[in-house]
mmCIF file of C-alpha atoms in Angstrom:
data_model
loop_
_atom_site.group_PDB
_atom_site.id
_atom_site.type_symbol
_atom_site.label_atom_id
_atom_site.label_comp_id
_atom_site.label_asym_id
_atom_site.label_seq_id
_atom_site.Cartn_x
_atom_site.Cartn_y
_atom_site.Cartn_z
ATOM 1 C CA UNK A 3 6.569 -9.956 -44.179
ATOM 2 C CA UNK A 4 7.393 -6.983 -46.451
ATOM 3 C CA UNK A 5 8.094 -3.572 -45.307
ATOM 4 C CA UNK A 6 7.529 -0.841 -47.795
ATOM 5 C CA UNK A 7 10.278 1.979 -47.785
ATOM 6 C CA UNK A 8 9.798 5.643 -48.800
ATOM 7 C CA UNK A 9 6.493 7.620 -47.474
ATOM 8 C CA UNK A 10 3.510 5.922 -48.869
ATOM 9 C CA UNK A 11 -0.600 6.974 -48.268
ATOM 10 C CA UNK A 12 -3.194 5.970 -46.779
ATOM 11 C CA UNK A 13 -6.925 5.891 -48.430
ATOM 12 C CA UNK A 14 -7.696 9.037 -46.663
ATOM 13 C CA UNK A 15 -4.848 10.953 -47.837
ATOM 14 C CA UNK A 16 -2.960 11.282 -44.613
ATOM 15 C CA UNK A 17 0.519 9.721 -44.679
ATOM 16 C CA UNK A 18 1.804 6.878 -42.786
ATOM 17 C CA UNK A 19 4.484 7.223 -40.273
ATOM 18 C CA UNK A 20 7.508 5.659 -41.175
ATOM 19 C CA UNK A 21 8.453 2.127 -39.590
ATOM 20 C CA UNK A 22 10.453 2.930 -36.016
ATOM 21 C CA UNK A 23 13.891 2.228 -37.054
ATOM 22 C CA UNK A 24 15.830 -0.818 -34.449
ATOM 23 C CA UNK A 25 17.656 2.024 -32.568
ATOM 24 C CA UNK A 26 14.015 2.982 -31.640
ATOM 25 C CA UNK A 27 12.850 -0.257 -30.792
ATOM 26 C CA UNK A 28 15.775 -0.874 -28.477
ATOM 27 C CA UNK A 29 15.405 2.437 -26.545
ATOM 28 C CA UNK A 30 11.663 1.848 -25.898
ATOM 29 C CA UNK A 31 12.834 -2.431 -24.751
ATOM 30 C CA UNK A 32 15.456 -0.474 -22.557
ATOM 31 C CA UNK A 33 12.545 1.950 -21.130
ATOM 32 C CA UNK A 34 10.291 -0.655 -20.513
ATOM 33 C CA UNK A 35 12.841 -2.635 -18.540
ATOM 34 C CA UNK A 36 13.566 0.457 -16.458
ATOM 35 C CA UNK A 37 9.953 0.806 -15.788
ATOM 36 C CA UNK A 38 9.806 -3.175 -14.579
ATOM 37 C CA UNK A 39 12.769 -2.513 -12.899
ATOM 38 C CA UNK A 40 11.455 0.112 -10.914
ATOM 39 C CA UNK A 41 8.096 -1.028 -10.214
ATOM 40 C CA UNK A 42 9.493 -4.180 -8.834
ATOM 41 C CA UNK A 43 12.026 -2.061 -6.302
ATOM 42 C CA UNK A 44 8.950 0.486 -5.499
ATOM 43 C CA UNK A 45 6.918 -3.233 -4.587
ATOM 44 C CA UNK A 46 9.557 -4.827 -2.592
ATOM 45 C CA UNK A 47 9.784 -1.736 -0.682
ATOM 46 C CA UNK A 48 6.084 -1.123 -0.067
ATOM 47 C CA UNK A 49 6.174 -5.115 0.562
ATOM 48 C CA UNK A 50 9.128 -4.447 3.148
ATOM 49 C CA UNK A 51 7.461 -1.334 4.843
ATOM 50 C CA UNK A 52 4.007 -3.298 5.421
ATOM 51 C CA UNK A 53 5.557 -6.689 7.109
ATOM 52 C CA UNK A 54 7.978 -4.408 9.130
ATOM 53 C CA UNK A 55 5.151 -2.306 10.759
ATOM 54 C CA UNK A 56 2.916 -5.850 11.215
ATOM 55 C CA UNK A 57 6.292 -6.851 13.026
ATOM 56 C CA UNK A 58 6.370 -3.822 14.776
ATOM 57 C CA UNK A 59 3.207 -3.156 15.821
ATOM 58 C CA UNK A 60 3.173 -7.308 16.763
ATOM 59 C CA UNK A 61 6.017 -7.088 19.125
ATOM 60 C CA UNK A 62 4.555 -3.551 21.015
ATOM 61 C CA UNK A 63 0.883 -4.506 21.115
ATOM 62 C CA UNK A 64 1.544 -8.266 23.003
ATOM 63 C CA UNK A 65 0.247 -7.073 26.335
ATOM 64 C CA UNK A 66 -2.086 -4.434 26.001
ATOM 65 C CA UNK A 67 -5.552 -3.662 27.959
ATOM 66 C CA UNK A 68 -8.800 -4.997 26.149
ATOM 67 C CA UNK A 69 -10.215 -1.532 26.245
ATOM 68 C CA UNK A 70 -6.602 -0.131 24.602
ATOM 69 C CA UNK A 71 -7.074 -2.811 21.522
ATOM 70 C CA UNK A 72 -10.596 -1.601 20.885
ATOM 71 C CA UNK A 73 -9.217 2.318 20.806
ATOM 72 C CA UNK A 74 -6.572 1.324 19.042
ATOM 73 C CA UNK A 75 -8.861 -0.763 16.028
ATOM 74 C CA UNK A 76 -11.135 1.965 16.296
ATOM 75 C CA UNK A 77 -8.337 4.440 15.402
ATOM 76 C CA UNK A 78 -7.250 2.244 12.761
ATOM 77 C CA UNK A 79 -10.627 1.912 11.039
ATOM 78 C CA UNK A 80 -11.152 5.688 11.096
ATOM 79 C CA UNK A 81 -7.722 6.307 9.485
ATOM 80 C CA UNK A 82 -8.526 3.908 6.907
ATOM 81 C CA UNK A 83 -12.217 5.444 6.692
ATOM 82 C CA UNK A 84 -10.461 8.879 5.827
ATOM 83 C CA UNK A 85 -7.766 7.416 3.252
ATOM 84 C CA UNK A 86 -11.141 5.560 1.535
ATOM 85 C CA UNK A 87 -13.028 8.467 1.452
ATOM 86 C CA UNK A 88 -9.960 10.729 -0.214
ATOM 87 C CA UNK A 89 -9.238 8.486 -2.641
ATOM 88 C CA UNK A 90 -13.036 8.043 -3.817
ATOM 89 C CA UNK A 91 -13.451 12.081 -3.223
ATOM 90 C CA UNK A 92 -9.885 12.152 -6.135
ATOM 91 C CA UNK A 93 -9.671 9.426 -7.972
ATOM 92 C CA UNK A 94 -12.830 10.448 -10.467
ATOM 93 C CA UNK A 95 -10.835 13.488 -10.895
ATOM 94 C CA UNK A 96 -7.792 11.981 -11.631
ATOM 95 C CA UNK A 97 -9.339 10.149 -14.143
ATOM 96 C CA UNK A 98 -10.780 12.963 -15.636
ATOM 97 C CA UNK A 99 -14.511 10.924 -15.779
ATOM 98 C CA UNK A 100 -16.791 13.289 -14.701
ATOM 99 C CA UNK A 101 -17.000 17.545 -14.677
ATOM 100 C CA UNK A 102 -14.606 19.880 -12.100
ATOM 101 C CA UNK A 103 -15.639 22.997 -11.099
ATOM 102 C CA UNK A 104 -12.642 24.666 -11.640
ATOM 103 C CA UNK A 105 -12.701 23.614 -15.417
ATOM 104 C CA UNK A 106 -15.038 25.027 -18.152
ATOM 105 C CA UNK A 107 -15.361 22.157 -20.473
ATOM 106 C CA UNK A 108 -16.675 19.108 -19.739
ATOM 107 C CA UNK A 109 -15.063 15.401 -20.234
ATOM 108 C CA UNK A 110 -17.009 12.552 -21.856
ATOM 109 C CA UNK A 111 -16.567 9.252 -20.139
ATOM 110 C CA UNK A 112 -16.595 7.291 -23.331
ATOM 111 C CA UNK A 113 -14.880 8.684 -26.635
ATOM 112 C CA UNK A 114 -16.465 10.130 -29.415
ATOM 113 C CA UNK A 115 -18.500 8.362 -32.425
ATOM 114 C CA UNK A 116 -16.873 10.487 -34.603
ATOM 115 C CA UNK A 117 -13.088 10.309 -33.191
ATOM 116 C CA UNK A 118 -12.723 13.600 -32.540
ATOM 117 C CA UNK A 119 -12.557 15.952 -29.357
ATOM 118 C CA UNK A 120 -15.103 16.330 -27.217
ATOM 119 C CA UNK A 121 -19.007 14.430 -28.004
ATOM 120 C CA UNK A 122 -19.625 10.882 -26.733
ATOM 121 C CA UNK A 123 -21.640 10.366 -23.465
ATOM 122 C CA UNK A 124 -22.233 13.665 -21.606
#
């Protein structure tokens, strides 16, 4: 395929960017393998964590009381009853889908006909 050289424009008037140059494309390959790189280390380690506490939890739960394994499920569900309800209380927020009270504007859940800011679905 050809590549033109030089700034050239668009129907609209607006110029195009130039083509990223190979030193460019390297750095963002190199970034991306950090980020796979990490994300696989931050996995194995969340991986690691969750069969070590199964093992652990195992090995000091073998003889318990009947009535000591219902507290302790119950316990359990209620912990992850409050970790469900935080993360559907924030995660709309982080997302930025619907309107905080701390904020003046509002933020449209889908983008705007026209492209610009603000409009869409209110």
């Amino acid at each position: 395929g050809g590549s033109s050289s030089g700034s050239s424009s668009s129907s609209n008037g607006k110029s195009k960017a130039a083509p990223p140059d190979e030193d460019e494309n390297e750095d963002r390959a190199a970034a991306r393998r950090a980020i796979g790189t990490a994300s696989l280390a931050a996995n194995a380690v969340a991986a690691s964590l969750f069969i070590g506490g199964a093992v652990g939890v195992a090995l000091t739960t073998q003889n318990l009381e009947p009535k000591m394994v219902s507290l302790i499920l119950g316990l359990s569900y209620l912990v992850g009853a409050v970790f469900l309800f935080s993360l559907s209380w924030y995660f709309p927020e982080w997302l930025e889908v619907y309107h905080v009270r701390s904020r003046r504007h509002r933020v449209s859940v889908l983008p705007a006909k026209g492209g610009g800011k603000g409009g869409g679905i209110r």
